[in-house]
Amino acid sequence: MYDAPKKRPADNGGIIQAVIPAKGDEPFVLARKSVFCVSFLTCLICLGLIIAKAVSGGDDTAGEALPVFWEDEYIEGSLYIEPTVIPERPQVIKNTEIIPEYLEYYEINDDVVGWIEIPGTTLDNVVTQYRRFDENGMPTGSNAYYLEHDLYHNYYYDGIIFADWRLSVLEDPTPDNTILFGHNLNNGTKFAPVARYYPYYYNWPTPHINHYVANPVIRFDTLYERREYKVFAAIYAHTEDNRADIIHDVFNYHLVRKFPDKASFYGYITDVLDRSGFYNPDVDIEYGDEIITLSTCYYPLGEHIDSRIAVFARRVRDGESPEVDVSTAWLNPSPLLYDYYYTSQGGSWGGRNWDLSMVKGLEDWLAKQG
């Protein structure tokens, strides 16, 4: 039978002798005592730092260096560059005529660039843009900061709405395609109303366009100008191009901010409309229209698939009525998805079924291309 070893009676100062290296200790005992002493001192130092942090007022994320992302990086970002100190955002105010109700928000945080609203929904929020300039005067910034910070630069899990940093929303020329991001929260706030534009968003097998019919117009004001946009598409797409093993038809809609020519504009809009869950011939699109894109996450196949819902709207033109005839809108029974979706869920794309005349000049341009 196994006999448990008996405890050795403690000598005078036995605790100290058991942990403090002493002359005559065997090598193994000396190593064990040394490791204990180093670990104990490390714990004391960490405890001191925690206490000092608490006394100084807690976490101050506003003063920390932030990551910078490459031009073609995704909003969540996996490509990380060593953080550098980003200079304070220079004033971009073109004049003093800020819309009065937005001035108070700008005075709290000069990253504020405007306001986004879908009337009749929970989306009625301030919009920020984390855009800076480096020592050479080149723009830099982050599409990650406001994912987890509030207007006061405090850590905030829900984040706030923000614009892509690469092109200023306030300076001239403004982006041809202004891209706004926000979380799709289960409590129905932030960009949850954006996700509901997609007819198949948790509505299968009975998709519908009720949300679009009730909300065909989006308001996006900058600090200086009130603007309205007519929604013309809502898509579900995959944006992660480093999954070549399963994804072959990535659509990086969120990386397109300028349309330097008609070819780039028509190519982008047709890619959008092929994927749209609905159409409305009453809202046409033409080269030169200002576009706004609202992007949010949507993971019906799991978070390992970087998929999103995006809503596209074009600005109400000068002299045009903001009213939309929603009676002409119709559900697209087969929006273009992506290979992995069809492979894992079944089905296939039914092909392009929207009228090319919805995009002014497209048919003539295609004819000229042969």
mmCIF file of C-alpha atoms in Angstrom:
data_model
loop_
_atom_site.group_PDB
_atom_site.id
_atom_site.type_symbol
_atom_site.label_atom_id
_atom_site.label_comp_id
_atom_site.label_asym_id
_atom_site.label_seq_id
_atom_site.Cartn_x
_atom_site.Cartn_y
_atom_site.Cartn_z
ATOM 1 C CA MET A 1 0.000 0.000 0.000
ATOM 2 C CA TYR A 2 1.188 3.481 -0.841
ATOM 3 C CA ASP A 3 2.033 5.647 2.212
ATOM 4 C CA ALA A 4 1.699 9.373 1.769
ATOM 5 C CA PRO A 5 4.848 11.264 2.726
ATOM 6 C CA LYS A 6 4.736 12.929 6.111
ATOM 7 C CA LYS A 7 5.123 16.681 6.420
ATOM 8 C CA ARG A 8 8.538 17.821 7.503
ATOM 9 C CA PRO A 9 8.413 19.939 10.681
ATOM 10 C CA ALA A 10 9.128 23.551 9.905
ATOM 11 C CA ASP A 11 12.413 24.972 11.095
ATOM 12 C CA ASN A 12 12.745 28.488 12.477
ATOM 13 C CA GLY A 13 12.305 30.774 9.473
ATOM 14 C CA GLY A 14 11.286 27.786 7.406
ATOM 15 C CA ILE A 15 9.044 29.784 5.026
ATOM 16 C CA ILE A 16 11.833 32.218 4.198
ATOM 17 C CA GLN A 17 14.346 29.426 3.780
ATOM 18 C CA ALA A 18 11.944 27.614 1.470
ATOM 19 C CA VAL A 19 11.715 30.493 -1.023
ATOM 20 C CA ILE A 20 14.893 32.598 -0.649
ATOM 21 C CA PRO A 21 18.056 31.276 -2.339
ATOM 22 C CA ALA A 22 20.727 30.379 0.243
ATOM 23 C CA LYS A 23 24.330 29.268 0.223
ATOM 24 C CA GLY A 24 24.577 25.526 -0.020
ATOM 25 C CA ASP A 25 21.322 24.979 -1.923
ATOM 26 C CA GLU A 26 21.403 22.246 -4.497
ATOM 27 C CA PRO A 27 21.232 23.498 -8.147
ATOM 28 C CA PHE A 28 17.629 22.357 -8.645
ATOM 29 C CA VAL A 29 16.499 23.982 -5.388
ATOM 30 C CA LEU A 30 18.365 27.173 -6.235
ATOM 31 C CA ALA A 31 16.655 27.358 -9.657
ATOM 32 C CA ARG A 32 13.205 26.781 -8.126
ATOM 33 C CA LYS A 33 13.712 29.535 -5.550
ATOM 34 C CA SER A 34 14.992 31.966 -8.197
ATOM 35 C CA VAL A 35 11.945 31.404 -10.417
ATOM 36 C CA PHE A 36 9.640 32.008 -7.451
ATOM 37 C CA CYS A 37 11.377 35.268 -6.518
ATOM 38 C CA VAL A 38 11.242 36.621 -10.068
ATOM 39 C CA SER A 39 7.558 35.711 -10.393
ATOM 40 C CA PHE A 40 6.726 37.305 -7.042
ATOM 41 C CA LEU A 41 8.488 40.557 -7.933
ATOM 42 C CA THR A 42 6.721 40.641 -11.314
ATOM 43 C CA CYS A 43 3.332 40.312 -9.604
ATOM 44 C CA LEU A 44 4.201 43.175 -7.245
ATOM 45 C CA ILE A 45 5.183 45.431 -10.166
ATOM 46 C CA CYS A 46 1.963 44.625 -12.106
ATOM 47 C CA LEU A 47 -0.136 45.274 -9.020
ATOM 48 C CA GLY A 48 1.572 48.626 -8.584
ATOM 49 C CA LEU A 49 0.867 49.582 -12.198
ATOM 50 C CA ILE A 50 -2.808 48.641 -11.871
ATOM 51 C CA ILE A 51 -3.164 50.735 -8.726
ATOM 52 C CA ALA A 52 -1.379 53.682 -10.358
ATOM 53 C CA LYS A 53 -3.678 53.437 -13.406
ATOM 54 C CA ALA A 54 -6.768 53.438 -11.216
ATOM 55 C CA VAL A 55 -5.536 56.435 -9.241
ATOM 56 C CA SER A 56 -4.783 58.377 -12.433
ATOM 57 C CA GLY A 57 -8.369 58.024 -13.722
ATOM 58 C CA GLY A 58 -8.519 54.707 -15.538
ATOM 59 C CA ASP A 59 -8.200 53.860 -19.204
ATOM 60 C CA ASP A 60 -7.543 56.765 -21.530
ATOM 61 C CA THR A 61 -7.871 55.305 -25.002
ATOM 62 C CA ALA A 62 -8.222 58.752 -26.568
ATOM 63 C CA GLY A 63 -4.504 59.373 -26.041
ATOM 64 C CA GLU A 64 -3.239 56.049 -27.364
ATOM 65 C CA ALA A 65 -1.589 55.561 -30.719
ATOM 66 C CA LEU A 66 -3.938 53.981 -33.249
ATOM 67 C CA PRO A 67 -3.413 51.480 -36.051
ATOM 68 C CA VAL A 68 -3.156 52.678 -39.611
ATOM 69 C CA PHE A 69 -4.588 50.595 -42.421
ATOM 70 C CA TRP A 70 -3.479 50.191 -46.023
ATOM 71 C CA GLU A 71 -5.570 51.598 -48.839
ATOM 72 C CA ASP A 72 -7.127 48.241 -49.695
ATOM 73 C CA GLU A 73 -7.697 46.938 -46.175
ATOM 74 C CA TYR A 74 -11.058 45.769 -44.953
ATOM 75 C CA ILE A 75 -12.909 47.629 -42.265
ATOM 76 C CA GLU A 76 -12.262 45.019 -39.563
ATOM 77 C CA GLY A 77 -8.712 44.787 -40.817
ATOM 78 C CA SER A 78 -6.320 41.873 -40.480
ATOM 79 C CA LEU A 79 -3.297 43.696 -41.927
ATOM 80 C CA TYR A 80 -1.868 45.654 -39.012
ATOM 81 C CA ILE A 81 0.931 48.204 -39.241
ATOM 82 C CA GLU A 82 2.873 49.099 -36.131
ATOM 83 C CA PRO A 83 1.011 52.015 -34.520
ATOM 84 C CA THR A 84 2.473 55.457 -34.882
ATOM 85 C CA VAL A 85 1.505 58.700 -33.226
ATOM 86 C CA ILE A 86 -1.162 60.275 -35.431
ATOM 87 C CA PRO A 87 -1.226 64.083 -35.379
ATOM 88 C CA GLU A 88 -4.305 65.918 -34.259
ATOM 89 C CA ARG A 89 -6.958 66.316 -36.930
ATOM 90 C CA PRO A 90 -6.550 69.725 -38.603
ATOM 91 C CA GLN A 91 -9.542 71.975 -38.886
ATOM 92 C CA VAL A 92 -11.466 71.316 -42.105
ATOM 93 C CA ILE A 93 -14.219 73.830 -41.531
ATOM 94 C CA LYS A 94 -14.797 75.638 -44.834
ATOM 95 C CA ASN A 95 -16.863 78.360 -43.239
ATOM 96 C CA THR A 96 -18.706 79.093 -40.009
ATOM 97 C CA GLU A 97 -22.118 78.079 -41.320
ATOM 98 C CA ILE A 98 -22.397 74.734 -39.612
ATOM 99 C CA ILE A 99 -25.986 73.526 -39.360
ATOM 100 C CA PRO A 100 -26.902 74.690 -35.828
ATOM 101 C CA GLU A 101 -28.071 71.354 -34.417
ATOM 102 C CA TYR A 102 -24.772 69.714 -35.413
ATOM 103 C CA LEU A 103 -22.475 72.374 -33.988
ATOM 104 C CA GLU A 104 -22.740 71.025 -30.424
ATOM 105 C CA TYR A 105 -21.590 67.590 -31.569
ATOM 106 C CA TYR A 106 -18.667 69.049 -33.511
ATOM 107 C CA GLU A 107 -17.599 70.997 -30.433
ATOM 108 C CA ILE A 108 -17.574 67.738 -28.437
ATOM 109 C CA ASN A 109 -15.586 65.877 -31.092
ATOM 110 C CA ASP A 110 -14.178 67.433 -34.262
ATOM 111 C CA ASP A 111 -14.262 64.028 -35.980
ATOM 112 C CA VAL A 112 -17.992 64.662 -36.443
ATOM 113 C CA VAL A 113 -18.822 65.157 -40.117
ATOM 114 C CA GLY A 114 -22.613 64.851 -40.257
ATOM 115 C CA TRP A 115 -25.770 62.964 -39.408
ATOM 116 C CA ILE A 116 -27.482 59.867 -40.844
ATOM 117 C CA GLU A 117 -31.193 59.110 -40.569
ATOM 118 C CA ILE A 118 -33.688 56.675 -41.985
ATOM 119 C CA PRO A 119 -36.934 58.404 -40.982
ATOM 120 C CA GLY A 120 -39.268 56.205 -38.986
ATOM 121 C CA THR A 121 -36.522 53.794 -37.842
ATOM 122 C CA THR A 122 -34.032 53.679 -34.981
ATOM 123 C CA LEU A 123 -31.264 54.973 -37.268
ATOM 124 C CA ASP A 124 -30.885 58.622 -36.294
ATOM 125 C CA ASN A 125 -27.212 59.054 -35.425
ATOM 126 C CA VAL A 126 -24.191 61.284 -35.612
ATOM 127 C CA VAL A 127 -21.524 60.343 -38.202
ATOM 128 C CA THR A 128 -17.797 60.575 -37.556
ATOM 129 C CA GLN A 129 -14.668 60.148 -39.662
ATOM 130 C CA TYR A 130 -11.276 59.278 -38.184
ATOM 131 C CA ARG A 131 -9.061 61.077 -40.692
ATOM 132 C CA ARG A 132 -5.646 62.581 -39.938
ATOM 133 C CA PHE A 133 -2.531 63.776 -41.766
ATOM 134 C CA ASP A 134 1.015 62.569 -41.245
ATOM 135 C CA GLU A 135 4.166 64.683 -40.975
ATOM 136 C CA ASN A 136 4.329 64.877 -44.780
ATOM 137 C CA GLY A 137 0.782 66.136 -45.096
ATOM 138 C CA MET A 138 -0.503 62.825 -46.438
ATOM 139 C CA PRO A 139 -3.922 61.612 -45.234
ATOM 140 C CA THR A 140 -4.030 58.650 -42.901
ATOM 141 C CA GLY A 141 -6.567 57.315 -40.456
ATOM 142 C CA SER A 142 -8.479 54.300 -39.223
ATOM 143 C CA ASN A 143 -11.684 52.452 -40.018
ATOM 144 C CA ALA A 144 -11.346 50.564 -36.746
ATOM 145 C CA TYR A 145 -11.384 53.304 -34.117
ATOM 146 C CA TYR A 146 -15.111 54.103 -34.057
ATOM 147 C CA LEU A 147 -16.040 50.443 -34.208
ATOM 148 C CA GLU A 148 -15.357 50.449 -30.464
ATOM 149 C CA HIS A 149 -15.367 54.089 -29.328
ATOM 150 C CA ASP A 150 -18.065 56.630 -28.614
ATOM 151 C CA LEU A 151 -18.302 60.342 -29.330
ATOM 152 C CA TYR A 152 -16.238 61.116 -26.222
ATOM 153 C CA HIS A 153 -13.415 58.743 -27.218
ATOM 154 C CA ASN A 154 -14.406 56.280 -24.514
ATOM 155 C CA TYR A 155 -14.332 52.556 -25.215
ATOM 156 C CA TYR A 156 -17.821 51.566 -26.394
ATOM 157 C CA TYR A 157 -18.506 48.059 -27.657
ATOM 158 C CA ASP A 158 -21.386 49.159 -29.908
ATOM 159 C CA GLY A 159 -19.302 51.847 -31.584
ATOM 160 C CA ILE A 160 -20.829 54.701 -33.587
ATOM 161 C CA ILE A 161 -21.498 55.357 -37.269
ATOM 162 C CA PHE A 162 -18.462 56.472 -39.268
ATOM 163 C CA ALA A 163 -17.344 57.272 -42.797
ATOM 164 C CA ASP A 164 -14.425 55.632 -44.571
ATOM 165 C CA TRP A 165 -11.384 57.747 -43.704
ATOM 166 C CA ARG A 166 -9.656 57.794 -47.089
ATOM 167 C CA LEU A 167 -11.645 60.630 -48.705
ATOM 168 C CA SER A 168 -12.929 63.553 -46.682
ATOM 169 C CA VAL A 169 -16.676 63.929 -46.442
ATOM 170 C CA LEU A 170 -16.292 67.672 -45.854
ATOM 171 C CA GLU A 171 -13.548 68.841 -48.173
ATOM 172 C CA ASP A 172 -13.864 69.398 -51.923
ATOM 173 C CA PRO A 173 -14.027 67.308 -53.955
ATOM 174 C CA THR A 174 -16.274 65.039 -51.930
ATOM 175 C CA PRO A 175 -16.284 61.271 -52.664
ATOM 176 C CA ASP A 176 -18.282 60.040 -55.645
ATOM 177 C CA ASN A 177 -19.271 57.180 -53.341
ATOM 178 C CA THR A 178 -19.451 58.051 -49.642
ATOM 179 C CA ILE A 179 -19.179 54.849 -47.623
ATOM 180 C CA LEU A 180 -20.582 54.672 -44.095
ATOM 181 C CA PHE A 181 -20.132 51.784 -41.667
ATOM 182 C CA GLY A 182 -21.987 50.711 -38.539
ATOM 183 C CA HIS A 183 -22.657 47.632 -36.435
ATOM 184 C CA ASN A 184 -25.714 45.475 -37.097
ATOM 185 C CA LEU A 185 -26.924 45.115 -33.508
ATOM 186 C CA ASN A 186 -29.462 42.612 -32.226
ATOM 187 C CA ASN A 187 -31.249 45.335 -30.258
ATOM 188 C CA GLY A 188 -32.239 47.010 -33.534
ATOM 189 C CA THR A 189 -30.000 50.065 -33.220
ATOM 190 C CA LYS A 190 -27.072 51.442 -35.224
ATOM 191 C CA PHE A 191 -27.174 49.867 -38.733
ATOM 192 C CA ALA A 192 -29.760 47.174 -37.966
ATOM 193 C CA PRO A 193 -32.340 49.105 -40.076
ATOM 194 C CA VAL A 194 -29.849 49.032 -42.955
ATOM 195 C CA ALA A 195 -29.722 45.220 -42.929
ATOM 196 C CA ARG A 196 -33.508 45.022 -43.159
ATOM 197 C CA TYR A 197 -33.460 46.536 -46.668
ATOM 198 C CA TYR A 198 -32.201 43.215 -47.995
ATOM 199 C CA PRO A 199 -35.376 41.203 -48.715
ATOM 200 C CA TYR A 200 -33.851 37.869 -47.704
ATOM 201 C CA TYR A 201 -32.481 39.101 -44.382
ATOM 202 C CA TYR A 202 -33.845 36.471 -41.961
ATOM 203 C CA ASN A 203 -37.036 36.416 -44.061
ATOM 204 C CA TRP A 204 -36.505 33.212 -46.017
ATOM 205 C CA PRO A 205 -38.615 31.485 -47.337
ATOM 206 C CA THR A 206 -40.910 34.522 -47.473
ATOM 207 C CA PRO A 207 -38.705 37.448 -48.576
ATOM 208 C CA HIS A 208 -40.346 40.845 -48.863
ATOM 209 C CA ILE A 209 -39.557 44.476 -49.664
ATOM 210 C CA ASN A 210 -41.728 45.994 -46.953
ATOM 211 C CA HIS A 211 -38.814 47.783 -45.324
ATOM 212 C CA TYR A 212 -37.803 49.429 -48.585
ATOM 213 C CA VAL A 213 -41.381 50.421 -49.411
ATOM 214 C CA ALA A 214 -41.666 52.123 -46.018
ATOM 215 C CA ASN A 215 -38.221 53.779 -46.221
ATOM 216 C CA PRO A 216 -37.224 54.602 -49.814
ATOM 217 C CA VAL A 217 -35.288 57.757 -48.858
ATOM 218 C CA ILE A 218 -32.265 58.180 -46.580
ATOM 219 C CA ARG A 219 -31.102 61.472 -45.125
ATOM 220 C CA PHE A 220 -27.373 62.087 -44.781
ATOM 221 C CA ASP A 221 -26.460 65.631 -43.793
ATOM 222 C CA THR A 222 -22.900 66.893 -43.656
ATOM 223 C CA LEU A 223 -22.020 69.616 -41.156
ATOM 224 C CA TYR A 224 -22.902 72.217 -43.786
ATOM 225 C CA GLU A 225 -25.518 70.750 -46.078
ATOM 226 C CA ARG A 226 -28.773 68.817 -45.813
ATOM 227 C CA ARG A 227 -28.969 65.925 -48.265
ATOM 228 C CA GLU A 228 -31.446 63.252 -49.268
ATOM 229 C CA TYR A 229 -30.749 60.033 -51.141
ATOM 230 C CA LYS A 230 -33.041 57.639 -52.981
ATOM 231 C CA VAL A 231 -32.323 53.976 -52.255
ATOM 232 C CA PHE A 232 -31.850 51.897 -55.413
ATOM 233 C CA ALA A 233 -30.253 48.630 -54.249
ATOM 234 C CA ALA A 234 -29.536 46.348 -51.299
ATOM 235 C CA ILE A 235 -27.064 43.482 -51.594
ATOM 236 C CA TYR A 236 -25.609 40.574 -49.636
ATOM 237 C CA ALA A 237 -21.976 40.000 -50.639
ATOM 238 C CA HIS A 238 -18.694 38.475 -49.571
ATOM 239 C CA THR A 239 -15.669 40.754 -49.191
ATOM 240 C CA GLU A 240 -12.809 38.580 -47.957
ATOM 241 C CA ASP A 241 -10.413 37.908 -50.819
ATOM 242 C CA ASN A 242 -7.923 35.837 -48.799
ATOM 243 C CA ARG A 243 -10.223 32.810 -48.834
ATOM 244 C CA ALA A 244 -9.428 31.663 -52.362
ATOM 245 C CA ASP A 245 -10.028 28.099 -51.264
ATOM 246 C CA ILE A 246 -13.772 28.640 -51.014
ATOM 247 C CA ILE A 247 -14.499 32.140 -52.358
ATOM 248 C CA HIS A 248 -14.017 33.026 -56.013
ATOM 249 C CA ASP A 249 -16.329 35.952 -56.617
ATOM 250 C CA VAL A 250 -15.524 38.559 -53.982
ATOM 251 C CA PHE A 251 -17.190 41.959 -54.376
ATOM 252 C CA ASN A 252 -15.194 44.669 -52.622
ATOM 253 C CA TYR A 253 -17.819 47.379 -53.006
ATOM 254 C CA HIS A 254 -16.448 49.171 -49.942
ATOM 255 C CA LEU A 255 -13.123 49.930 -51.629
ATOM 256 C CA VAL A 256 -14.613 51.982 -54.482
ATOM 257 C CA ARG A 257 -14.853 55.666 -53.620
ATOM 258 C CA LYS A 258 -14.217 57.414 -56.946
ATOM 259 C CA PHE A 259 -15.489 56.874 -60.494
ATOM 260 C CA PRO A 260 -12.819 58.396 -62.745
ATOM 261 C CA ASP A 261 -14.710 57.489 -65.934
ATOM 262 C CA LYS A 262 -17.924 55.966 -67.222
ATOM 263 C CA ALA A 263 -16.388 52.506 -67.473
ATOM 264 C CA SER A 264 -15.679 52.391 -63.741
ATOM 265 C CA PHE A 265 -19.122 53.779 -62.888
ATOM 266 C CA TYR A 266 -21.123 51.467 -65.158
ATOM 267 C CA GLY A 267 -19.083 48.441 -64.114
ATOM 268 C CA TYR A 268 -19.645 49.154 -60.432
ATOM 269 C CA ILE A 269 -23.374 49.894 -60.724
ATOM 270 C CA THR A 270 -24.083 46.784 -62.791
ATOM 271 C CA ASP A 271 -22.220 44.672 -60.215
ATOM 272 C CA VAL A 272 -24.422 46.228 -57.532
ATOM 273 C CA LEU A 273 -27.696 45.769 -59.399
ATOM 274 C CA ASP A 274 -26.945 42.147 -60.285
ATOM 275 C CA ARG A 275 -26.775 41.470 -56.532
ATOM 276 C CA SER A 276 -29.679 43.643 -55.445
ATOM 277 C CA GLY A 277 -32.625 42.017 -53.714
ATOM 278 C CA PHE A 278 -35.112 44.445 -55.250
ATOM 279 C CA TYR A 279 -35.493 47.013 -58.029
ATOM 280 C CA ASN A 280 -37.477 50.177 -58.519
ATOM 281 C CA PRO A 281 -37.560 51.643 -62.043
ATOM 282 C CA ASP A 282 -38.780 54.931 -60.537
ATOM 283 C CA VAL A 283 -35.249 55.505 -59.188
ATOM 284 C CA ASP A 284 -32.857 55.687 -62.126
ATOM 285 C CA ILE A 285 -29.095 56.133 -61.853
ATOM 286 C CA GLU A 286 -26.728 58.028 -64.126
ATOM 287 C CA TYR A 287 -23.029 58.800 -64.400
ATOM 288 C CA GLY A 288 -22.303 61.830 -62.218
ATOM 289 C CA ASP A 289 -24.788 60.922 -59.472
ATOM 290 C CA GLU A 290 -23.435 61.121 -55.941
ATOM 291 C CA ILE A 291 -23.726 57.707 -54.299
ATOM 292 C CA ILE A 292 -23.907 56.777 -50.631
ATOM 293 C CA THR A 293 -23.222 53.223 -49.441
ATOM 294 C CA LEU A 294 -24.277 51.969 -46.012
ATOM 295 C CA SER A 295 -22.391 48.825 -45.017
ATOM 296 C CA THR A 296 -22.953 46.440 -42.099
ATOM 297 C CA CYS A 297 -22.049 42.880 -41.138
ATOM 298 C CA TYR A 298 -24.315 39.887 -41.747
ATOM 299 C CA TYR A 299 -23.184 36.323 -40.990
ATOM 300 C CA PRO A 300 -25.914 33.811 -41.947
ATOM 301 C CA LEU A 301 -23.239 31.185 -42.697
ATOM 302 C CA GLY A 302 -21.139 31.915 -39.612
ATOM 303 C CA GLU A 303 -18.555 34.539 -38.742
ATOM 304 C CA HIS A 304 -15.818 32.638 -40.569
ATOM 305 C CA ILE A 305 -17.400 33.982 -43.752
ATOM 306 C CA ASP A 306 -16.833 37.753 -43.970
ATOM 307 C CA SER A 307 -20.166 38.663 -45.513
ATOM 308 C CA ARG A 308 -22.112 41.909 -45.344
ATOM 309 C CA ILE A 309 -25.253 43.691 -46.362
ATOM 310 C CA ALA A 310 -24.876 46.998 -48.148
ATOM 311 C CA VAL A 311 -27.511 49.526 -49.181
ATOM 312 C CA PHE A 312 -26.924 51.946 -52.053
ATOM 313 C CA ALA A 313 -28.672 55.254 -52.661
ATOM 314 C CA ARG A 314 -28.079 58.141 -55.019
ATOM 315 C CA ARG A 315 -28.472 61.763 -54.073
ATOM 316 C CA VAL A 316 -31.658 63.621 -55.013
ATOM 317 C CA ARG A 317 -30.697 65.759 -57.996
ATOM 318 C CA ASP A 318 -31.079 69.513 -58.183
ATOM 319 C CA GLY A 319 -34.699 70.354 -58.951
ATOM 320 C CA GLU A 320 -35.815 66.727 -58.502
ATOM 321 C CA SER A 321 -38.596 65.770 -56.124
ATOM 322 C CA PRO A 322 -37.475 63.598 -53.190
ATOM 323 C CA GLU A 323 -40.694 61.581 -53.513
ATOM 324 C CA VAL A 324 -40.406 57.962 -54.684
ATOM 325 C CA ASP A 325 -43.127 55.883 -56.328
ATOM 326 C CA VAL A 326 -42.670 52.639 -54.378
ATOM 327 C CA SER A 327 -45.578 50.969 -56.208
ATOM 328 C CA THR A 328 -43.193 50.231 -59.088
ATOM 329 C CA ALA A 329 -40.718 48.344 -56.863
ATOM 330 C CA TRP A 330 -40.397 44.580 -57.218
ATOM 331 C CA LEU A 331 -38.581 41.703 -55.527
ATOM 332 C CA ASN A 332 -35.630 40.120 -57.302
ATOM 333 C CA PRO A 333 -36.237 36.360 -56.975
ATOM 334 C CA SER A 334 -32.618 35.500 -57.734
ATOM 335 C CA PRO A 335 -30.012 38.062 -56.667
ATOM 336 C CA LEU A 336 -26.414 37.152 -57.439
ATOM 337 C CA LEU A 337 -24.645 35.713 -54.379
ATOM 338 C CA TYR A 338 -21.253 33.956 -54.275
ATOM 339 C CA ASP A 339 -19.845 30.510 -54.949
ATOM 340 C CA TYR A 340 -19.521 29.324 -51.363
ATOM 341 C CA TYR A 341 -23.125 30.248 -50.615
ATOM 342 C CA TYR A 342 -24.409 28.197 -53.567
ATOM 343 C CA THR A 343 -22.064 25.313 -52.744
ATOM 344 C CA SER A 344 -23.110 25.126 -49.106
ATOM 345 C CA GLN A 345 -26.767 26.149 -49.384
ATOM 346 C CA GLY A 346 -27.709 25.084 -52.889
ATOM 347 C CA GLY A 347 -29.212 27.060 -55.733
ATOM 348 C CA SER A 348 -27.605 29.181 -58.431
ATOM 349 C CA TRP A 349 -27.882 32.618 -59.961
ATOM 350 C CA GLY A 350 -30.808 33.025 -62.342
ATOM 351 C CA GLY A 351 -28.977 35.638 -64.416
ATOM 352 C CA ARG A 352 -29.443 39.355 -64.951
ATOM 353 C CA ASN A 353 -33.122 40.263 -64.964
ATOM 354 C CA TRP A 354 -33.217 44.033 -64.493
ATOM 355 C CA ASP A 355 -33.875 46.579 -67.215
ATOM 356 C CA LEU A 356 -30.665 48.254 -68.398
ATOM 357 C CA SER A 357 -32.633 51.481 -68.876
ATOM 358 C CA MET A 358 -32.567 51.891 -65.073
ATOM 359 C CA VAL A 359 -28.999 53.147 -65.571
ATOM 360 C CA LYS A 360 -29.113 56.168 -67.871
ATOM 361 C CA GLY A 361 -26.688 55.921 -70.766
ATOM 362 C CA LEU A 362 -25.681 52.341 -70.041
ATOM 363 C CA GLU A 363 -27.219 50.798 -73.156
ATOM 364 C CA ASP A 364 -25.643 53.408 -75.456
ATOM 365 C CA TRP A 365 -22.301 53.019 -73.739
ATOM 366 C CA LEU A 366 -22.395 49.239 -74.081
ATOM 367 C CA ALA A 367 -23.310 49.549 -77.760
ATOM 368 C CA LYS A 368 -20.275 51.773 -78.357
ATOM 369 C CA GLN A 369 -18.050 49.217 -76.644
ATOM 370 C CA GLY A 370 -19.159 46.650 -79.229
#
